[in-house]
PDB file of C-alpha atoms in Angstrom:
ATOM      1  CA  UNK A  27     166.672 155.732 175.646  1.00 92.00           C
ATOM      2  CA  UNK A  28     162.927 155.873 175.077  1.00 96.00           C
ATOM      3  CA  UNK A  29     160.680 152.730 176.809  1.00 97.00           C
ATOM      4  CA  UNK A  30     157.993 151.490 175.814  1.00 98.00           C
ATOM      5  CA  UNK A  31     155.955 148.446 176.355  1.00 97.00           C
ATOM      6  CA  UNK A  32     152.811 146.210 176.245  1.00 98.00           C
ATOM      7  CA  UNK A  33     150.213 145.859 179.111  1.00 97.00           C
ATOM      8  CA  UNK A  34     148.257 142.516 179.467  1.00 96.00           C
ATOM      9  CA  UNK A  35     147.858 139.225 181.357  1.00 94.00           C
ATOM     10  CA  UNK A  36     149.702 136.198 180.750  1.00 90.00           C
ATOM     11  CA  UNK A  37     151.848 137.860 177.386  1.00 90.00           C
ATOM     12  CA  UNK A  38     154.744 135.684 177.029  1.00 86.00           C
ATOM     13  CA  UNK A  39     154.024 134.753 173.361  1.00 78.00           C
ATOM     14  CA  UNK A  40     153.790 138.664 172.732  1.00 83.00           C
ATOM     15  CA  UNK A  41     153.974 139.593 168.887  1.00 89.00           C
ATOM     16  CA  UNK A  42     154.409 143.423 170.230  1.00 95.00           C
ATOM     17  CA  UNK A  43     158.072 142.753 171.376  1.00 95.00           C
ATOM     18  CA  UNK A  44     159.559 140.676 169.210  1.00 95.00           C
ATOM     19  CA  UNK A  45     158.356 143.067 166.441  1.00 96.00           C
ATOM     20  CA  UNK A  46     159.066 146.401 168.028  1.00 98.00           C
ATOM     21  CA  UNK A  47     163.094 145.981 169.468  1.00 97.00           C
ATOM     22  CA  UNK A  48     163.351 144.203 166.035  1.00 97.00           C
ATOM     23  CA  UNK A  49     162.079 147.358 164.661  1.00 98.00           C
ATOM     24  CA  UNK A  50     164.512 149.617 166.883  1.00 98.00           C
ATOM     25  CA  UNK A  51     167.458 147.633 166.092  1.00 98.00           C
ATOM     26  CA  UNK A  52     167.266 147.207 162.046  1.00 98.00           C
ATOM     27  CA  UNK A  53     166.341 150.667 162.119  1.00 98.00           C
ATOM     28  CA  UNK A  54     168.894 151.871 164.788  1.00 98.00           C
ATOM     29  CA  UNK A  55     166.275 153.821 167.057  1.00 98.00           C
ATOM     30  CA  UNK A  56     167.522 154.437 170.705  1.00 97.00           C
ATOM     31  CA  UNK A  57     164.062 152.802 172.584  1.00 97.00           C
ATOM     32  CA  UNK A  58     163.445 149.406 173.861  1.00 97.00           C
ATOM     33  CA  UNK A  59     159.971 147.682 174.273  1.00 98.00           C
ATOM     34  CA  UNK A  60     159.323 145.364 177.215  1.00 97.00           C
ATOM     35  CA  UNK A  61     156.360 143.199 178.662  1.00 97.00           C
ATOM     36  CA  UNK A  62     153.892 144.508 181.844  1.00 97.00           C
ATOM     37  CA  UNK A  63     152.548 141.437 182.737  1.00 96.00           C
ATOM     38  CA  UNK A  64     149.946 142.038 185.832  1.00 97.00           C
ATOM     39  CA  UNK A  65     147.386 139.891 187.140  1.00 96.00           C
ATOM     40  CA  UNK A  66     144.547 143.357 187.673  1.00 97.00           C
ATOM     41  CA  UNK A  67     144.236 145.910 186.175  1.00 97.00           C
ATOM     42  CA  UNK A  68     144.604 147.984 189.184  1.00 96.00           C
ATOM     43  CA  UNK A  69     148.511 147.389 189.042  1.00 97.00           C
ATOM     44  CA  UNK A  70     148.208 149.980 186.299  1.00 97.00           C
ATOM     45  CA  UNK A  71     149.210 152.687 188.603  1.00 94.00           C
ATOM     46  CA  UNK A  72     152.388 150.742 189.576  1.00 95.00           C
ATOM     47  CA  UNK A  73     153.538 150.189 186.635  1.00 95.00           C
ATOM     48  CA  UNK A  74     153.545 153.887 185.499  1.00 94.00           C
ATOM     49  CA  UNK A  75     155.008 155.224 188.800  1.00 93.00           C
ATOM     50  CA  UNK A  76     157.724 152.813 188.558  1.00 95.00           C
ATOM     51  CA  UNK A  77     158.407 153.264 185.014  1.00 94.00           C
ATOM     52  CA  UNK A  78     159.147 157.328 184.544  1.00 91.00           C
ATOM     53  CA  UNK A  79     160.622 156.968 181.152  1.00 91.00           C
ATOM     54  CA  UNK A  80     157.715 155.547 179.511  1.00 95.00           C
ATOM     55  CA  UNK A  81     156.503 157.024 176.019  1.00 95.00           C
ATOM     56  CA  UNK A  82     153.656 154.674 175.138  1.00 97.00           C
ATOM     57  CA  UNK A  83     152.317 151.356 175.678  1.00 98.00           C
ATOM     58  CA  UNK A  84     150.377 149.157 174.058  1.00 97.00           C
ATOM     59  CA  UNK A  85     147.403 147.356 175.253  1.00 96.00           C
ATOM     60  CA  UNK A  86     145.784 143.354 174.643  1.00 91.00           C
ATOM     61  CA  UNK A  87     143.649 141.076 176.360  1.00 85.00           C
ATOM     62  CA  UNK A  88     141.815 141.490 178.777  1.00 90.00           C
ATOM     63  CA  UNK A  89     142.380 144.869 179.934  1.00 94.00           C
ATOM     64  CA  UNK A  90     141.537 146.630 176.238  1.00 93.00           C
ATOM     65  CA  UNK A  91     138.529 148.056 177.638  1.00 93.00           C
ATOM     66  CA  UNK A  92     139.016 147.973 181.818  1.00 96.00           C
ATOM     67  CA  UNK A  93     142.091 150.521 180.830  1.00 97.00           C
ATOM     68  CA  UNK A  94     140.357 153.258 179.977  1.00 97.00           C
ATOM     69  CA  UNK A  95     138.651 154.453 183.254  1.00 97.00           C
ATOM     70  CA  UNK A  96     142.636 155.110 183.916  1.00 97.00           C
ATOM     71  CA  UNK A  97     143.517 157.280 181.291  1.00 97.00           C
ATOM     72  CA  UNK A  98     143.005 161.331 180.754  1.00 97.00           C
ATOM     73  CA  UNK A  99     141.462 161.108 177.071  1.00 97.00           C
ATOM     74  CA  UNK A 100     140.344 159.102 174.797  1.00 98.00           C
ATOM     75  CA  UNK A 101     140.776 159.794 170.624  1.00 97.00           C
ATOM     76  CA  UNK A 102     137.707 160.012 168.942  1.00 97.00           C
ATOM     77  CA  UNK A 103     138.028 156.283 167.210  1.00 96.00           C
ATOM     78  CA  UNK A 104     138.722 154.546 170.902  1.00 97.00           C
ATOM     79  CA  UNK A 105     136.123 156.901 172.387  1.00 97.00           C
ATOM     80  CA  UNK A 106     133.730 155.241 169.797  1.00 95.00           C
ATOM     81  CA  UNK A 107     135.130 151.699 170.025  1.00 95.00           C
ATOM     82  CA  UNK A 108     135.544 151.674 173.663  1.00 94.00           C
ATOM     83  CA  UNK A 109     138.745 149.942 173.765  1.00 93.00           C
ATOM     84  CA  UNK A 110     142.403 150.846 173.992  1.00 95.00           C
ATOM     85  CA  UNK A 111     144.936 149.247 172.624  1.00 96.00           C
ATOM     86  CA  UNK A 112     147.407 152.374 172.187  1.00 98.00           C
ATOM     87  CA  UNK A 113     148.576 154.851 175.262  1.00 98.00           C
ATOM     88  CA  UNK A 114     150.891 157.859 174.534  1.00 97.00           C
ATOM     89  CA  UNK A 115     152.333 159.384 177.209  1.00 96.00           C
ATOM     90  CA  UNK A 116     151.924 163.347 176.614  1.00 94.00           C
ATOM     91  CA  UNK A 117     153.325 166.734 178.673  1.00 89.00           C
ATOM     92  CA  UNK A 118     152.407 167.150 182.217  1.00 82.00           C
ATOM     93  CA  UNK A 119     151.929 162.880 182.513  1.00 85.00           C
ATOM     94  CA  UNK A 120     148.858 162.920 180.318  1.00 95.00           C
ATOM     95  CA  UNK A 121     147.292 159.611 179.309  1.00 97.00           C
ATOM     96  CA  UNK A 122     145.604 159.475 175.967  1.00 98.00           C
ATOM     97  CA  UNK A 123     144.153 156.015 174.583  1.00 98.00           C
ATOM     98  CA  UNK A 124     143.638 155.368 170.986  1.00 98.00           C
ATOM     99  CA  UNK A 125     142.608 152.372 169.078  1.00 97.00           C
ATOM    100  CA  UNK A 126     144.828 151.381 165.995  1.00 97.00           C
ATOM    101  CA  UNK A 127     143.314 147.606 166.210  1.00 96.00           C
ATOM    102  CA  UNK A 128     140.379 149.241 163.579  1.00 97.00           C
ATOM    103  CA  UNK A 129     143.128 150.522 161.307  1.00 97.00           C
ATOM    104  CA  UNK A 130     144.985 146.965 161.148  1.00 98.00           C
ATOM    105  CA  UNK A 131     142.001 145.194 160.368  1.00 98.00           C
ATOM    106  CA  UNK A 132     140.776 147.724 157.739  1.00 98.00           C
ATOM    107  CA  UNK A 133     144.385 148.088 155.899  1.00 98.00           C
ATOM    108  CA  UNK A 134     144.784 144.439 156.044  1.00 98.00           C
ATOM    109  CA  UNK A 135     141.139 143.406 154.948  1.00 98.00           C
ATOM    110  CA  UNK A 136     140.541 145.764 152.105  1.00 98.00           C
ATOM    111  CA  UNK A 137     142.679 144.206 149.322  1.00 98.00           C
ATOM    112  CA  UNK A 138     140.841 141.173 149.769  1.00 98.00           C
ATOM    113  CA  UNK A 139     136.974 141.992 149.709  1.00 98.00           C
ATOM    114  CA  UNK A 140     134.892 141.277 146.597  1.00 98.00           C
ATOM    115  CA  UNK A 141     131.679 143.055 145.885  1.00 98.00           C
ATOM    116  CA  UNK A 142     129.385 140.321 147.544  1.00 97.00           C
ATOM    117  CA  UNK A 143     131.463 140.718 150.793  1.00 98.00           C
ATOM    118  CA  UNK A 144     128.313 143.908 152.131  1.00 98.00           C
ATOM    119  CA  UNK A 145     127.313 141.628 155.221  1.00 98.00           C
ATOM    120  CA  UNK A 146     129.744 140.287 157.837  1.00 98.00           C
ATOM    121  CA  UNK A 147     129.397 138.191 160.331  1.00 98.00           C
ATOM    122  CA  UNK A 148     131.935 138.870 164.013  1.00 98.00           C
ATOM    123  CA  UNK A 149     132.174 136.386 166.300  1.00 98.00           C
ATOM    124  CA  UNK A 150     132.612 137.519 169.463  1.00 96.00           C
ATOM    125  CA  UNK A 151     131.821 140.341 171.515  1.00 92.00           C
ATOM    126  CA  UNK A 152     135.064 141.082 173.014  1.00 85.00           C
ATOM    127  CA  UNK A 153     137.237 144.306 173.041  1.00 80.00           C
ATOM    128  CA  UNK A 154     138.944 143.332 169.738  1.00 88.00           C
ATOM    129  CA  UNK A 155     134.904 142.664 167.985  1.00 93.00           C
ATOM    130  CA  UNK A 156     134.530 146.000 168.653  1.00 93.00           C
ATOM    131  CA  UNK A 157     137.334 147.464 166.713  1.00 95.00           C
ATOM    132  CA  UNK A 158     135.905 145.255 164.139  1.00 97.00           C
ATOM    133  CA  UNK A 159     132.649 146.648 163.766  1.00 97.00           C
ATOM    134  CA  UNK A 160     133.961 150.173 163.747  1.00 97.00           C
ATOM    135  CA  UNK A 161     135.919 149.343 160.858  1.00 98.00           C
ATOM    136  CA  UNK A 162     133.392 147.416 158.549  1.00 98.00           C
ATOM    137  CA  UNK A 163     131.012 150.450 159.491  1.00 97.00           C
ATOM    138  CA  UNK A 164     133.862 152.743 158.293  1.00 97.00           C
ATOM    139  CA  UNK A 165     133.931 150.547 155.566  1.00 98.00           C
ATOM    140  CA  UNK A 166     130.138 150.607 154.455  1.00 98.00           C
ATOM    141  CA  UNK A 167     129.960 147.292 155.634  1.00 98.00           C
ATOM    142  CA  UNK A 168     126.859 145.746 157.544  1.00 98.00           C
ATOM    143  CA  UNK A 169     127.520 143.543 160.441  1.00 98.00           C
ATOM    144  CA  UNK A 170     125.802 141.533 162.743  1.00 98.00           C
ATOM    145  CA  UNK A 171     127.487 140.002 166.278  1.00 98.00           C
ATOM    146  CA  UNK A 172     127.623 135.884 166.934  1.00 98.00           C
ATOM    147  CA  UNK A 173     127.867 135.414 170.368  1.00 97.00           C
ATOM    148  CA  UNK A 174     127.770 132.729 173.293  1.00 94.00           C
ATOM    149  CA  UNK A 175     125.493 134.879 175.420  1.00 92.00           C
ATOM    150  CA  UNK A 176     123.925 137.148 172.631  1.00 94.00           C
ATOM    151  CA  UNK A 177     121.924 140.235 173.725  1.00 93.00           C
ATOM    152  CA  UNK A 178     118.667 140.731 171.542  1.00 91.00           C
ATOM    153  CA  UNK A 179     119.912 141.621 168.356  1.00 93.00           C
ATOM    154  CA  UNK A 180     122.616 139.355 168.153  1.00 97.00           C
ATOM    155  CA  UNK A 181     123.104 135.551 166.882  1.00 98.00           C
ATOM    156  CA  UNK A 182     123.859 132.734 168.748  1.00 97.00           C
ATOM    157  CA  UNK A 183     125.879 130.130 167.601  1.00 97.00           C
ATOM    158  CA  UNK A 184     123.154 127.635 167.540  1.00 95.00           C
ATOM    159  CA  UNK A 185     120.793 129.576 165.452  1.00 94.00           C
ATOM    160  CA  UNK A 186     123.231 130.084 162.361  1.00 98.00           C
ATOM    161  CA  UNK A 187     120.766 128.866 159.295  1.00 98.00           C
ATOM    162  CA  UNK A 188     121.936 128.613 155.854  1.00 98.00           C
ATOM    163  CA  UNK A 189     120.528 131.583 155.043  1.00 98.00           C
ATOM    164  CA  UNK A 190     122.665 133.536 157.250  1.00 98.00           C
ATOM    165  CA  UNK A 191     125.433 132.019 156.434  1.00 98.00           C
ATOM    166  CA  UNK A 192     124.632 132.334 152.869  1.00 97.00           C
ATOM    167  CA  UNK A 193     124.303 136.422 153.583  1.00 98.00           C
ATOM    168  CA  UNK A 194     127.173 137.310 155.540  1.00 98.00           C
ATOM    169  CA  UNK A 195     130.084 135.961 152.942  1.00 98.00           C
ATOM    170  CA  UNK A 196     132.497 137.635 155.269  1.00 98.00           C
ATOM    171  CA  UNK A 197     133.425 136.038 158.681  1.00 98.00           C
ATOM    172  CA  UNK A 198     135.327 137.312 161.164  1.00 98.00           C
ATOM    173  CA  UNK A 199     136.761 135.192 164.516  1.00 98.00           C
ATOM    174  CA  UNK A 200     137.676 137.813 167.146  1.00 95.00           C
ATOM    175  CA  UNK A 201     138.128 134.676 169.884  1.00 95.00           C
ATOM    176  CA  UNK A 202     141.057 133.213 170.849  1.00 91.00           C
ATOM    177  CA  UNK A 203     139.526 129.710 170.039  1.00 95.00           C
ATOM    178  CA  UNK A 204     142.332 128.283 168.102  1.00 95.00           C
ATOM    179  CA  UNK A 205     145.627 130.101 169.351  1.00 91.00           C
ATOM    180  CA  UNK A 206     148.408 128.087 169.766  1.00 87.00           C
ATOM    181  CA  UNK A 207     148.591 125.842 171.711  1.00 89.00           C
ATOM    182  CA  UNK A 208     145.154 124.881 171.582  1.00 93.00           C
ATOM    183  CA  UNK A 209     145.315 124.580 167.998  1.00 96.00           C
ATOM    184  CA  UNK A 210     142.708 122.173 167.618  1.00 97.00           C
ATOM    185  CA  UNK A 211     139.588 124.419 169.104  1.00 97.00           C
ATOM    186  CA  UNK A 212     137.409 126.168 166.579  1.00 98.00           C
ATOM    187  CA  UNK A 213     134.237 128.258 166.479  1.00 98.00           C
ATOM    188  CA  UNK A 214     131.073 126.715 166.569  1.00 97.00           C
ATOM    189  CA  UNK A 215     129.376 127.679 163.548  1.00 98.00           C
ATOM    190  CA  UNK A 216     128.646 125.346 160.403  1.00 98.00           C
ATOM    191  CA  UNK A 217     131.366 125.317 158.043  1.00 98.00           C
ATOM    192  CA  UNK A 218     129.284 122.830 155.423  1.00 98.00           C
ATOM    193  CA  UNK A 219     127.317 126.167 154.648  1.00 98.00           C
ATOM    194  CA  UNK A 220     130.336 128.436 153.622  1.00 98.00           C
ATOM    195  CA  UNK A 221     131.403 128.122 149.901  1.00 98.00           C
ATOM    196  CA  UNK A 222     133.200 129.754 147.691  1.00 98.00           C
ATOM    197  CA  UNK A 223     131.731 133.710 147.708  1.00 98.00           C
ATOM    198  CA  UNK A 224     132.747 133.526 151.256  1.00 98.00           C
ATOM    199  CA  UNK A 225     135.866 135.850 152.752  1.00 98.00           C
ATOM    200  CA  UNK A 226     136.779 134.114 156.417  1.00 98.00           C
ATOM    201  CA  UNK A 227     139.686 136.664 158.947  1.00 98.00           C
ATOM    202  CA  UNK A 228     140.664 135.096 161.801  1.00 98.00           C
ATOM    203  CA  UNK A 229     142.600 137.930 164.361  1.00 97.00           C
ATOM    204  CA  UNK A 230     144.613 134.711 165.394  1.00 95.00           C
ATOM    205  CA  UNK A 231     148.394 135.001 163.583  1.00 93.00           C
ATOM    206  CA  UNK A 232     149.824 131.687 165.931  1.00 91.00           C
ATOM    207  CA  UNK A 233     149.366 129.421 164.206  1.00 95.00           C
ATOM    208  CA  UNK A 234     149.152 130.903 160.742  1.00 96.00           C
ATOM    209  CA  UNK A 235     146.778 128.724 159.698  1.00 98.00           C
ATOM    210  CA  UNK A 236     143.772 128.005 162.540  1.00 98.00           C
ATOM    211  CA  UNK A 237     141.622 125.779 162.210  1.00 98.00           C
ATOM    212  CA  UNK A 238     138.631 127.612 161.868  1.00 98.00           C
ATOM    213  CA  UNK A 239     140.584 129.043 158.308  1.00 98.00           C
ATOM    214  CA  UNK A 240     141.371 125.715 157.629  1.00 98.00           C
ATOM    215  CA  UNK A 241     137.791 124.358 158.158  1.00 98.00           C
ATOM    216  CA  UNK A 242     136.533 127.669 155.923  1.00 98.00           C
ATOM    217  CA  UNK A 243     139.242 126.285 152.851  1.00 98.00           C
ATOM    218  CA  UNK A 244     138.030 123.145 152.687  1.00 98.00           C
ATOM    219  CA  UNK A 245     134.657 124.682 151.369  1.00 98.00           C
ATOM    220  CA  UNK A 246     136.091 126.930 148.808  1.00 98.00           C
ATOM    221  CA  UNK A 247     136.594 129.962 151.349  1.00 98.00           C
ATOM    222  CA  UNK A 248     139.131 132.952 151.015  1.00 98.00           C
ATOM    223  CA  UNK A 249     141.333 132.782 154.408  1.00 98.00           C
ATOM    224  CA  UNK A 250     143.273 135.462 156.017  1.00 98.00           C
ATOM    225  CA  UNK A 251     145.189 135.514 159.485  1.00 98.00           C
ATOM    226  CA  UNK A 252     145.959 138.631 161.440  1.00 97.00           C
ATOM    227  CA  UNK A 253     149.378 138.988 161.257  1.00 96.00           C
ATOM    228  CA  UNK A 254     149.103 141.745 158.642  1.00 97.00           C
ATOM    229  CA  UNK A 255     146.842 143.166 160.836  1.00 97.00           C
ATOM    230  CA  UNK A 256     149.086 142.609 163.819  1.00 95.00           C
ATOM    231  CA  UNK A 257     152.091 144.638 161.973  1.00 97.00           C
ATOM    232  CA  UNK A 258     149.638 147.451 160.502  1.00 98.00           C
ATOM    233  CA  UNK A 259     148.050 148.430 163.842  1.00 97.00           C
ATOM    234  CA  UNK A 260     151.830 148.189 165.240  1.00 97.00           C
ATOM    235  CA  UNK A 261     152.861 150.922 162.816  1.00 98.00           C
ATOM    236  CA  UNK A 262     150.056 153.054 163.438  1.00 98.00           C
ATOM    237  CA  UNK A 263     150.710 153.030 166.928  1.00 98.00           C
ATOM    238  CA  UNK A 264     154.587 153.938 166.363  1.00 98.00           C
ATOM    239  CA  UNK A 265     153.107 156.841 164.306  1.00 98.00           C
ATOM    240  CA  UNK A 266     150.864 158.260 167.106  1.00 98.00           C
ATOM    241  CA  UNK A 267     153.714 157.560 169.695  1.00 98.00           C
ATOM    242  CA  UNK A 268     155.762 160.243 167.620  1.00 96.00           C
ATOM    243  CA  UNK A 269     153.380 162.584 166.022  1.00 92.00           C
TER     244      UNK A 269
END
């Protein structure tokens, strides 16, 4: 029996294995897909020592970026991104991270944009934003980070005009504000300037509707959750695990 499994902090409300030993039994594949749930990062090394049958693993918050200084090699999309969220175990004990977070996001955005939807706006600067980014730029999309703490180039959340809001009619929330079960918290950024050009994607699938999407609606926004995204990236990775 193949293992496999997902590495993160505090992972109980996992999507990965629910969806994945649902996958292996309706599709009668001899694996099984468990949690690592460590409090550091450093307990890495345990868990692969103690774990010899591993074939891959996936990766979430917060150790989508901290990871990598533990693997062997990095794809050429998670070299870019500089997260992992995918680890196949090759010959020889070989680590190699890749990122299929950019390929969710991408598969499950693309049906949806219009032609005004050239600027975006990502909120937050987290492992997952960056995924994000690579994909709109894949995408031909310009982008432009809102953060709490933003570097030079970036926005802050208190310096959102109408005018900016007015240009980027695509919105993405890569926080967790809003995951269940603090359902009630929300970006900061104002919602009475979004209308009905704009395109909002929350990475958030629990609960299906946040309220940030639900805030976005009420002005005549386009609304989109990430569980598509969720089950696209999960496929991608299954693909890399047995390519």
């Amino acid at each position: 029996m193949r293992k496999f499994g997902l590495l993160g902090k505090n992972i109980d409300y996992s999507f990965s294995k629910k969806y994945f030993n649902d996958k292996f039994e309706n599709e009668k594949i001899d694996a099984e897909y468990v949690n690592f749930d460590i409090p550091k990062i450093e307990d890495f090394s345990l868990i692969i020592t103690k774990n010899p049958r591993l074939s891959g693993m996936n990766v979430t918050i917060p150790y989508k970026m901290e990871v990598v200084k533990y693997l062997d090699e990095l794809s050429e999309d998670a070299k870019e991104i500089k997260a992992v969220n995918v680890i196949k175990f090759e010959e020889a004990s070989k680590l190699v991270g890749h990122n299929t977070d950019f390929i969710g996001f991408r598969d499950a955005l693309s049906p949806h944009l219009r032609p005004q939807h050239t600027h975006a706006l990502i909120l937050g600067t987290g492992g997952a934003s960056k995924a994000v980014a690579y994909a709109l730029k894949t995408l031909g999309i310009s982008y432009n980070f809102v953060s709490r703490n933003p570097d030079e180039d970036q926005f802050s959340y208190n310096n959102l005009t109408e005018a900016i809001i007015q240009k980027y009619s695509l919105i993405i929330n890569t926080t967790p504000l809003g995951t269940f079960p603090n359902t009630d918290k929300y970006p900061g950024i104002p919602y009475h300037f979004i209308g009905k050009n704009h395109l909002v994607f929350d990475l958030i699938y629990n609960p299906a509707e946040t309220s940030f999407m639900k805030k976005s609606k009420e002005h005549g926004a386009e609304a989109i959750n990430g569980k598509k995204m969720l089950e696209l990236q999960a496929e991608a990775a299954w693909s890399i695990w047995n390519s």
